Amino acid sequence: MKAVILSQHGGPEVLRLAEMPEPAIGDRDVLVRVRACALNHLDLFVRGGLPGRSIAFPHIPGSDISGEVAKVGAAVTNVKAGDRVLLAPGVSCGQCEPCIAGHDNFCADYVLFGRQIHGGYAEFVRSPSVNVIPIPGNLSFEEAAAVPLVFLTAWHMLFNRARLRPAENVLVIAGGSGVGSAAIQIAKAAGARVIATASSEAKLAKAKQLGADDAVLHGGEFARDVKKLTGGKGVDVVFEHVGAATWEQSVFSLKPGGRLVTCGATTGFESKININYLFGRQLSILGSFMGEKSELFAALELFKRGLLKPVIDTVLPLERAADAHRRLENREQFGKVVLSVS
Ligand code: ZN
């Protein structure tokens, strides 16, 4: 089968179109004919390499996958050949205590498509049947691929970790990113007031179109703007994933008792925090990683009801994976960059 693979870490140029063996499936596996695969910032980390996180080469990236069921294993009953499906991006053992309790993102064996196992930059991908979910409503393959990882992540951050309640104020950092554009919609659907940040006036306008009540540029001291918009108080919840470049201003944007939840640090992992400010104002700093599979089902239900929609920036053919990576790396996008696989 045709696939875009990594044989080494490096810049976008190391993504190479190659011939790879079609995956063999076991009794509880499904072979999916990939139709679309959305990019995440994770794809850039996988390509560039992260200290202490080795991957086996050749490697097929891509965590957000949609397509058609091509073949099912003998024990598979939840889907059949021809079904239009998307894949839950996290694969867990299904047998350990966290898995049984529904906290599959705490499973010691938790892996992601495109990170530890082969992903969707290919004509076919093998998936455990429990990760294969029918595409809700009439979403296209490109739209369906734009959903799983970011909506799952944003849902878990806002509801499970930050315990967002209706009428609260939420600051979504980088509302034009994949996870940011998901967070704006989820927080609005939950009845919160949303302030989004972005790097340009054009992106601020798009964030508002998506439902943000207010939008501020995040280049400088945006905490001042946030305070102004909240009558001097600050927000209940800050939705972080940018890290070093925004961290201090994000913390300053919280009201006393506020919660900052973070799922990433695309501009750097190191930042300072004033401990006096942290305890004096009784702030909470919450880490979040992926989400529970049941939360993906909940998010998909809101797609069925028309309360959430995929945000697609660009669709490029698989062969142009390197260009897709450049677009994401240069932060040119608003929403998801998607590869289509024909
Ligand atoms: Zn497990």
mmCIF file of C-alpha atoms and ligand atoms in Angstrom:
data_model
loop_
_atom_site.group_PDB
_atom_site.id
_atom_site.type_symbol
_atom_site.label_atom_id
_atom_site.label_comp_id
_atom_site.label_asym_id
_atom_site.label_seq_id
_atom_site.Cartn_x
_atom_site.Cartn_y
_atom_site.Cartn_z
ATOM 1 C CA MET A 1 0.000 0.000 0.000
ATOM 2 C CA LYS A 2 0.946 3.628 -0.472
ATOM 3 C CA ALA A 3 1.974 5.491 2.704
ATOM 4 C CA VAL A 4 3.822 8.598 3.788
ATOM 5 C CA ILE A 5 6.490 7.418 6.177
ATOM 6 C CA LEU A 6 9.257 8.643 8.451
ATOM 7 C CA SER A 7 12.611 6.845 8.218
ATOM 8 C CA GLN A 8 14.310 9.436 10.430
ATOM 9 C CA HIS A 9 13.439 12.528 12.464
ATOM 10 C CA GLY A 10 13.820 15.951 10.887
ATOM 11 C CA GLY A 11 12.055 18.736 9.024
ATOM 12 C CA PRO A 12 8.992 18.319 6.778
ATOM 13 C CA GLU A 13 11.275 17.019 4.002
ATOM 14 C CA VAL A 14 11.794 13.702 5.838
ATOM 15 C CA LEU A 15 8.142 12.750 5.118
ATOM 16 C CA ARG A 16 8.436 10.421 2.168
ATOM 17 C CA LEU A 17 5.903 8.614 -0.010
ATOM 18 C CA ALA A 18 6.708 4.904 0.037
ATOM 19 C CA GLU A 19 5.333 1.417 -0.493
ATOM 20 C CA MET A 20 4.495 -0.349 2.792
ATOM 21 C CA PRO A 21 2.971 -3.790 3.428
ATOM 22 C CA GLU A 22 -0.806 -3.796 3.952
ATOM 23 C CA PRO A 23 -1.378 -4.492 7.676
ATOM 24 C CA ALA A 24 -2.485 -8.018 8.653
ATOM 25 C CA ILE A 25 -5.413 -8.109 11.104
ATOM 26 C CA GLY A 26 -6.215 -10.324 14.088
ATOM 27 C CA ASP A 27 -9.620 -11.682 15.168
ATOM 28 C CA ARG A 28 -10.606 -8.496 17.008
ATOM 29 C CA ASP A 29 -9.096 -6.047 14.515
ATOM 30 C CA VAL A 30 -10.535 -4.034 11.677
ATOM 31 C CA LEU A 31 -8.705 -3.050 8.505
ATOM 32 C CA VAL A 32 -9.766 0.483 7.593
ATOM 33 C CA ARG A 33 -9.341 1.945 4.120
ATOM 34 C CA VAL A 34 -8.219 5.461 5.065
ATOM 35 C CA ARG A 35 -10.078 8.318 3.339
ATOM 36 C CA ALA A 36 -8.821 11.227 5.407
ATOM 37 C CA CYS A 37 -6.317 11.905 8.168
ATOM 38 C CA ALA A 38 -6.154 15.181 10.072
ATOM 39 C CA LEU A 39 -2.937 16.637 11.421
ATOM 40 C CA ASN A 40 -2.275 17.524 15.037
ATOM 41 C CA HIS A 41 0.631 19.357 16.597
ATOM 42 C CA LEU A 42 1.596 15.904 17.859
ATOM 43 C CA ASP A 43 2.485 14.992 14.254
ATOM 44 C CA LEU A 44 5.179 17.685 14.314
ATOM 45 C CA PHE A 45 6.603 16.276 17.571
ATOM 46 C CA VAL A 46 6.579 12.741 16.127
ATOM 47 C CA ARG A 47 8.351 13.947 12.990
ATOM 48 C CA GLY A 48 10.888 16.099 14.834
ATOM 49 C CA GLY A 49 11.462 13.636 17.676
ATOM 50 C CA LEU A 50 11.077 14.210 21.414
ATOM 51 C CA PRO A 51 13.798 13.455 23.978
ATOM 52 C CA GLY A 52 13.280 10.018 25.526
ATOM 53 C CA ARG A 53 10.437 9.077 23.158
ATOM 54 C CA SER A 54 11.852 6.818 20.502
ATOM 55 C CA ILE A 55 9.798 5.375 17.658
ATOM 56 C CA ALA A 56 10.540 2.445 15.394
ATOM 57 C CA PHE A 57 11.328 3.345 11.776
ATOM 58 C CA PRO A 58 9.870 3.200 9.213
ATOM 59 C CA HIS A 59 6.911 4.864 10.929
ATOM 60 C CA ILE A 60 3.510 5.971 9.577
ATOM 61 C CA PRO A 61 2.258 9.128 11.380
ATOM 62 C CA GLY A 62 -1.336 10.352 11.695
ATOM 63 C CA SER A 63 -3.654 10.122 14.747
ATOM 64 C CA ASP A 64 -6.998 11.405 13.402
ATOM 65 C CA ILE A 65 -8.366 8.881 10.942
ATOM 66 C CA SER A 66 -11.590 8.334 9.015
ATOM 67 C CA GLY A 67 -12.392 5.862 6.264
ATOM 68 C CA GLU A 68 -14.323 2.761 5.270
ATOM 69 C CA VAL A 69 -14.152 -0.642 6.858
ATOM 70 C CA ALA A 70 -12.296 -2.848 4.358
ATOM 71 C CA LYS A 71 -12.090 -6.096 6.325
ATOM 72 C CA VAL A 72 -13.032 -7.323 9.816
ATOM 73 C CA GLY A 73 -11.542 -10.037 12.021
ATOM 74 C CA ALA A 74 -13.538 -13.199 12.849
ATOM 75 C CA ALA A 75 -14.647 -11.936 16.287
ATOM 76 C CA VAL A 76 -15.701 -8.424 15.208
ATOM 77 C CA THR A 77 -19.424 -7.665 15.468
ATOM 78 C CA ASN A 78 -19.683 -3.875 15.920
ATOM 79 C CA VAL A 79 -18.902 -2.896 12.309
ATOM 80 C CA LYS A 80 -18.949 -4.531 8.882
ATOM 81 C CA ALA A 81 -17.185 -4.044 5.554
ATOM 82 C CA GLY A 82 -18.228 -0.804 3.864
ATOM 83 C CA ASP A 83 -19.203 1.084 7.043
ATOM 84 C CA ARG A 84 -18.106 4.746 7.179
ATOM 85 C CA VAL A 85 -16.090 5.108 10.370
ATOM 86 C CA LEU A 86 -13.722 7.239 12.377
ATOM 87 C CA LEU A 87 -11.153 5.925 14.842
ATOM 88 C CA ALA A 88 -10.840 6.811 18.518
ATOM 89 C CA PRO A 89 -7.193 7.935 18.559
ATOM 90 C CA GLY A 90 -6.123 6.239 21.815
ATOM 91 C CA VAL A 91 -5.617 2.477 21.993
ATOM 92 C CA SER A 92 -5.619 0.869 25.456
ATOM 93 C CA CYS A 93 -5.451 -2.699 26.820
ATOM 94 C CA GLY A 94 -9.148 -2.847 27.804
ATOM 95 C CA GLN A 95 -8.380 -5.124 30.759
ATOM 96 C CA CYS A 96 -6.538 -3.169 33.452
ATOM 97 C CA GLU A 97 -8.154 -1.332 36.370
ATOM 98 C CA PRO A 98 -8.161 2.145 34.743
ATOM 99 C CA CYS A 99 -9.542 0.663 31.501
ATOM 100 C CA ILE A 100 -12.342 -1.196 33.321
ATOM 101 C CA ALA A 101 -13.137 1.990 35.264
ATOM 102 C CA GLY A 102 -13.459 3.886 31.983
ATOM 103 C CA HIS A 103 -10.259 5.869 32.429
ATOM 104 C CA ASP A 104 -8.568 4.390 29.367
ATOM 105 C CA ASN A 105 -6.249 7.414 29.041
ATOM 106 C CA PHE A 106 -4.644 6.262 32.333
ATOM 107 C CA CYS A 107 -3.919 2.769 30.964
ATOM 108 C CA ALA A 108 -0.212 1.888 31.262
ATOM 109 C CA ASP A 109 -0.381 0.509 27.709
ATOM 110 C CA TYR A 110 -2.161 3.563 26.232
ATOM 111 C CA VAL A 111 -0.803 4.363 22.767
ATOM 112 C CA LEU A 112 -1.885 6.661 19.958
ATOM 113 C CA PHE A 113 -2.292 5.984 16.284
ATOM 114 C CA GLY A 114 0.581 7.673 14.509
ATOM 115 C CA ARG A 115 2.710 7.959 17.617
ATOM 116 C CA GLN A 116 3.626 4.541 19.027
ATOM 117 C CA ILE A 117 1.716 2.530 16.389
ATOM 118 C CA HIS A 118 1.172 3.114 12.672
ATOM 119 C CA GLY A 119 -1.293 5.871 11.828
ATOM 120 C CA GLY A 120 -3.356 7.245 9.005
ATOM 121 C CA TYR A 121 -0.887 8.679 6.466
ATOM 122 C CA ALA A 122 -1.574 5.541 4.427
ATOM 123 C CA GLU A 123 -4.139 3.731 2.306
ATOM 124 C CA PHE A 124 -4.889 1.271 5.122
ATOM 125 C CA VAL A 125 -4.589 1.146 8.885
ATOM 126 C CA ARG A 126 -5.198 -1.673 11.358
ATOM 127 C CA SER A 127 -7.359 -0.811 14.365
ATOM 128 C CA PRO A 128 -8.773 -2.742 17.322
ATOM 129 C CA SER A 129 -12.535 -3.021 16.712
ATOM 130 C CA VAL A 130 -13.285 -1.134 19.960
ATOM 131 C CA ASN A 131 -11.689 1.975 18.442
ATOM 132 C CA VAL A 132 -13.880 1.908 15.331
ATOM 133 C CA ILE A 133 -16.896 4.236 15.562
ATOM 134 C CA PRO A 134 -19.544 5.010 12.910
ATOM 135 C CA ILE A 135 -19.273 8.563 11.528
ATOM 136 C CA PRO A 136 -22.084 10.632 13.094
ATOM 137 C CA GLY A 137 -24.666 12.344 10.889
ATOM 138 C CA ASN A 138 -23.636 13.266 7.384
ATOM 139 C CA LEU A 139 -20.075 14.390 8.061
ATOM 140 C CA SER A 140 -17.714 13.944 5.103
ATOM 141 C CA PHE A 141 -14.572 11.848 5.588
ATOM 142 C CA GLU A 142 -12.493 15.046 5.830
ATOM 143 C CA GLU A 143 -14.851 16.492 8.443
ATOM 144 C CA ALA A 144 -14.924 13.241 10.435
ATOM 145 C CA ALA A 145 -11.110 13.090 10.529
ATOM 146 C CA ALA A 146 -11.046 16.649 11.904
ATOM 147 C CA VAL A 147 -12.999 15.634 15.015
ATOM 148 C CA PRO A 148 -11.613 12.881 17.286
ATOM 149 C CA LEU A 149 -8.365 14.015 18.924
ATOM 150 C CA VAL A 150 -9.118 17.688 19.453
ATOM 151 C CA PHE A 151 -12.751 17.346 20.537
ATOM 152 C CA LEU A 152 -11.865 14.453 22.863
ATOM 153 C CA THR A 153 -8.993 16.454 24.355
ATOM 154 C CA ALA A 154 -10.980 19.680 24.755
ATOM 155 C CA TRP A 155 -13.955 17.829 26.261
ATOM 156 C CA HIS A 156 -11.775 16.099 28.859
ATOM 157 C CA MET A 157 -9.996 19.353 29.726
ATOM 158 C CA LEU A 158 -13.118 21.451 30.170
ATOM 159 C CA PHE A 159 -15.499 18.981 31.837
ATOM 160 C CA ASN A 160 -13.433 16.254 33.482
ATOM 161 C CA ARG A 161 -10.446 18.310 34.638
ATOM 162 C CA ALA A 162 -11.637 21.930 34.925
ATOM 163 C CA ARG A 163 -15.244 21.036 35.861
ATOM 164 C CA LEU A 164 -16.631 23.842 33.703
ATOM 165 C CA ARG A 165 -20.088 25.041 34.694
ATOM 166 C CA PRO A 166 -22.659 27.103 32.774
ATOM 167 C CA ALA A 167 -22.280 30.883 32.998
ATOM 168 C CA GLU A 168 -18.561 30.689 33.830
ATOM 169 C CA ASN A 169 -15.997 32.701 31.872
ATOM 170 C CA VAL A 170 -13.490 30.682 29.852
ATOM 171 C CA LEU A 171 -10.355 31.981 28.187
ATOM 172 C CA VAL A 172 -9.376 29.782 25.219
ATOM 173 C CA ILE A 173 -5.745 30.364 24.269
ATOM 174 C CA ALA A 174 -5.094 30.148 20.503
ATOM 175 C CA GLY A 175 -8.698 29.770 19.435
ATOM 176 C CA GLY A 176 -7.572 29.221 15.854
ATOM 177 C CA SER A 177 -5.766 25.979 16.619
ATOM 178 C CA GLY A 178 -7.486 22.631 16.225
ATOM 179 C CA VAL A 179 -7.983 22.100 19.940
ATOM 180 C CA GLY A 180 -8.796 25.787 20.490
ATOM 181 C CA SER A 181 -11.533 25.813 17.841
ATOM 182 C CA ALA A 182 -12.996 22.703 19.502
ATOM 183 C CA ALA A 183 -12.832 24.302 22.964
ATOM 184 C CA ILE A 184 -14.652 27.470 21.840
ATOM 185 C CA GLN A 185 -17.567 25.388 20.571
ATOM 186 C CA ILE A 186 -17.722 22.964 23.509
ATOM 187 C CA ALA A 187 -17.594 25.767 26.091
ATOM 188 C CA LYS A 188 -20.323 27.683 24.255
ATOM 189 C CA ALA A 189 -22.477 24.548 24.016
ATOM 190 C CA ALA A 190 -22.084 24.211 27.805
ATOM 191 C CA GLY A 191 -23.409 27.727 28.367
ATOM 192 C CA ALA A 192 -20.110 29.401 29.207
ATOM 193 C CA ARG A 193 -18.949 32.811 28.051
ATOM 194 C CA VAL A 194 -15.862 32.424 25.862
ATOM 195 C CA ILE A 195 -12.971 34.808 25.339
ATOM 196 C CA ALA A 196 -10.546 33.520 22.704
ATOM 197 C CA THR A 197 -7.016 34.645 21.926
ATOM 198 C CA ALA A 198 -5.345 34.519 18.522
ATOM 199 C CA SER A 199 -2.281 35.838 16.745
ATOM 200 C CA SER A 200 -3.975 38.013 14.102
ATOM 201 C CA GLU A 201 -7.066 40.154 13.553
ATOM 202 C CA ALA A 202 -8.239 37.724 10.844
ATOM 203 C CA LYS A 203 -8.126 34.823 13.319
ATOM 204 C CA LEU A 204 -9.897 36.886 15.987
ATOM 205 C CA ALA A 205 -12.756 37.469 13.541
ATOM 206 C CA LYS A 206 -12.957 33.743 12.770
ATOM 207 C CA ALA A 207 -12.947 32.858 16.478
ATOM 208 C CA LYS A 208 -15.970 35.114 16.919
ATOM 209 C CA GLN A 209 -17.712 33.548 13.936
ATOM 210 C CA LEU A 210 -17.197 30.226 15.657
ATOM 211 C CA GLY A 211 -18.992 31.486 18.754
ATOM 212 C CA ALA A 212 -16.441 33.281 20.921
ATOM 213 C CA ASP A 213 -18.079 36.221 22.714
ATOM 214 C CA ASP A 214 -14.852 38.227 22.712
ATOM 215 C CA ALA A 215 -11.415 37.820 21.206
ATOM 216 C CA VAL A 216 -8.039 39.357 22.072
ATOM 217 C CA LEU A 217 -4.586 39.261 20.487
ATOM 218 C CA HIS A 218 -2.177 37.048 22.449
ATOM 219 C CA GLY A 219 1.111 38.639 21.429
ATOM 220 C CA GLY A 220 1.595 40.908 24.459
ATOM 221 C CA GLU A 221 0.080 41.329 27.892
ATOM 222 C CA PHE A 222 -3.327 39.926 27.061
ATOM 223 C CA ALA A 223 -4.226 39.358 30.748
ATOM 224 C CA ARG A 224 -4.967 43.114 30.934
ATOM 225 C CA ASP A 225 -7.500 42.803 28.097
ATOM 226 C CA VAL A 226 -9.041 39.735 29.734
ATOM 227 C CA LYS A 227 -9.423 41.578 33.039
ATOM 228 C CA LYS A 228 -11.067 44.497 31.232
ATOM 229 C CA LEU A 229 -13.548 42.148 29.564
ATOM 230 C CA THR A 230 -14.454 40.557 32.908
ATOM 231 C CA GLY A 231 -15.016 43.689 34.962
ATOM 232 C CA GLY A 232 -11.528 43.498 36.464
ATOM 233 C CA LYS A 233 -11.996 39.973 37.830
ATOM 234 C CA GLY A 234 -10.385 37.527 35.412
ATOM 235 C CA VAL A 235 -11.769 34.242 34.114
ATOM 236 C CA ASP A 236 -12.873 31.083 35.915
ATOM 237 C CA VAL A 237 -11.061 28.754 33.515
ATOM 238 C CA VAL A 238 -8.058 29.183 31.220
ATOM 239 C CA PHE A 239 -7.721 26.617 28.434
ATOM 240 C CA GLU A 240 -3.960 26.302 27.761
ATOM 241 C CA HIS A 241 -1.956 24.311 25.217
ATOM 242 C CA VAL A 242 0.600 26.856 23.960
ATOM 243 C CA GLY A 243 2.959 26.792 26.951
ATOM 244 C CA ALA A 244 6.014 29.027 27.334
ATOM 245 C CA ALA A 245 4.858 31.887 25.088
ATOM 246 C CA THR A 246 1.519 32.446 26.852
ATOM 247 C CA TRP A 247 1.865 30.733 30.250
ATOM 248 C CA GLU A 248 2.486 33.746 32.506
ATOM 249 C CA GLN A 249 -0.276 35.826 30.926
ATOM 250 C CA SER A 250 -2.592 32.810 31.128
ATOM 251 C CA VAL A 251 -1.994 32.510 34.886
ATOM 252 C CA PHE A 252 -2.525 36.280 35.334
ATOM 253 C CA SER A 253 -5.859 35.993 33.491
ATOM 254 C CA LEU A 254 -7.384 33.796 36.216
ATOM 255 C CA LYS A 255 -9.739 35.174 38.827
ATOM 256 C CA PRO A 256 -9.144 34.164 42.479
ATOM 257 C CA GLY A 257 -10.016 30.462 42.740
ATOM 258 C CA GLY A 258 -9.645 30.063 38.969
ATOM 259 C CA ARG A 259 -8.485 26.891 37.217
ATOM 260 C CA LEU A 260 -5.910 26.655 34.453
ATOM 261 C CA VAL A 261 -6.049 23.423 32.466
ATOM 262 C CA THR A 262 -3.327 22.476 30.000
ATOM 263 C CA CYS A 263 -2.873 19.686 27.476
ATOM 264 C CA GLY A 264 0.320 20.809 25.815
ATOM 265 C CA ALA A 265 3.066 23.323 25.260
ATOM 266 C CA THR A 266 3.649 23.909 21.568
ATOM 267 C CA THR A 267 6.013 26.853 22.205
ATOM 268 C CA GLY A 268 8.091 25.285 24.973
ATOM 269 C CA PHE A 269 7.781 23.162 28.108
ATOM 270 C CA GLU A 270 9.541 25.441 30.612
ATOM 271 C CA SER A 271 7.868 28.352 32.361
ATOM 272 C CA LYS A 272 7.878 30.149 35.709
ATOM 273 C CA ILE A 273 5.083 30.443 38.205
ATOM 274 C CA ASN A 274 4.904 32.836 41.138
ATOM 275 C CA ILE A 275 4.081 30.468 44.033
ATOM 276 C CA ASN A 276 2.856 33.347 46.196
ATOM 277 C CA TYR A 277 0.383 34.295 43.476
ATOM 278 C CA LEU A 278 -0.663 30.634 43.141
ATOM 279 C CA PHE A 279 -1.541 30.019 46.794
ATOM 280 C CA GLY A 280 -2.581 33.561 47.640
ATOM 281 C CA ARG A 281 -5.255 33.510 44.952
ATOM 282 C CA GLN A 282 -6.069 29.801 45.489
ATOM 283 C CA LEU A 283 -5.482 28.920 41.850
ATOM 284 C CA SER A 284 -5.551 25.390 40.410
ATOM 285 C CA ILE A 285 -3.172 24.212 37.687
ATOM 286 C CA LEU A 286 -4.501 21.063 36.015
ATOM 287 C CA GLY A 287 -2.758 18.734 33.594
ATOM 288 C CA SER A 288 -4.780 16.856 31.005
ATOM 289 C CA PHE A 289 -3.924 14.160 28.481
ATOM 290 C CA MET A 290 -6.262 12.974 25.731
ATOM 291 C CA GLY A 291 -9.638 11.858 27.177
ATOM 292 C CA GLU A 292 -11.848 8.912 28.022
ATOM 293 C CA LYS A 293 -13.485 7.075 25.145
ATOM 294 C CA SER A 294 -16.922 7.777 26.626
ATOM 295 C CA GLU A 295 -16.166 11.495 26.301
ATOM 296 C CA LEU A 296 -15.590 11.052 22.571
ATOM 297 C CA PHE A 297 -19.019 9.392 22.299
ATOM 298 C CA ALA A 298 -20.521 12.349 24.179
ATOM 299 C CA ALA A 299 -18.867 14.843 21.832
ATOM 300 C CA LEU A 300 -20.035 12.868 18.786
ATOM 301 C CA GLU A 301 -23.592 13.029 20.136
ATOM 302 C CA LEU A 302 -23.379 16.841 19.999
ATOM 303 C CA PHE A 303 -22.239 16.592 16.369
ATOM 304 C CA LYS A 304 -25.389 14.565 15.653
ATOM 305 C CA ARG A 305 -27.454 17.313 17.278
ATOM 306 C CA GLY A 306 -25.703 19.994 15.233
ATOM 307 C CA LEU A 307 -24.254 21.753 18.293
ATOM 308 C CA LEU A 308 -20.641 21.132 17.268
ATOM 309 C CA LYS A 309 -19.030 21.302 13.847
ATOM 310 C CA PRO A 310 -15.632 20.357 12.474
ATOM 311 C CA VAL A 311 -13.421 23.324 11.598
ATOM 312 C CA ILE A 312 -11.378 22.603 8.488
ATOM 313 C CA ASP A 313 -8.651 24.950 7.339
ATOM 314 C CA THR A 314 -7.213 23.084 4.366
ATOM 315 C CA VAL A 315 -7.530 19.713 2.664
ATOM 316 C CA LEU A 316 -4.415 18.488 0.847
ATOM 317 C CA PRO A 317 -3.736 15.135 -0.840
ATOM 318 C CA LEU A 318 -1.647 12.628 1.148
ATOM 319 C CA GLU A 319 1.274 13.180 -1.208
ATOM 320 C CA ARG A 320 1.516 16.772 0.072
ATOM 321 C CA ALA A 321 1.945 15.803 3.731
ATOM 322 C CA ALA A 322 5.130 17.888 3.947
ATOM 323 C CA ASP A 323 3.265 21.033 2.820
ATOM 324 C CA ALA A 324 0.535 20.268 5.357
ATOM 325 C CA HIS A 325 3.185 20.053 8.094
ATOM 326 C CA ARG A 326 4.676 23.393 7.007
ATOM 327 C CA ARG A 327 1.274 25.084 7.205
ATOM 328 C CA LEU A 328 0.774 23.819 10.767
ATOM 329 C CA GLU A 329 4.348 24.577 11.805
ATOM 330 C CA ASN A 330 4.050 28.185 10.573
ATOM 331 C CA ARG A 331 0.726 28.555 12.435
ATOM 332 C CA GLU A 332 -0.976 29.711 9.242
ATOM 333 C CA GLN A 333 -4.084 27.625 9.823
ATOM 334 C CA PHE A 334 -7.439 28.238 11.450
ATOM 335 C CA GLY A 335 -8.825 24.841 12.426
ATOM 336 C CA LYS A 336 -7.645 21.534 11.075
ATOM 337 C CA VAL A 337 -5.287 20.704 8.240
ATOM 338 C CA VAL A 338 -6.513 17.452 6.686
ATOM 339 C CA LEU A 339 -4.916 14.991 4.286
ATOM 340 C CA SER A 340 -7.226 13.230 1.860
ATOM 341 C CA VAL A 341 -6.343 9.704 0.767
ATOM 342 C CA SER A 342 -7.815 8.562 -2.529
HETATM 343 ZN ZN ZN B 1 -5.606 -0.787 30.236
#
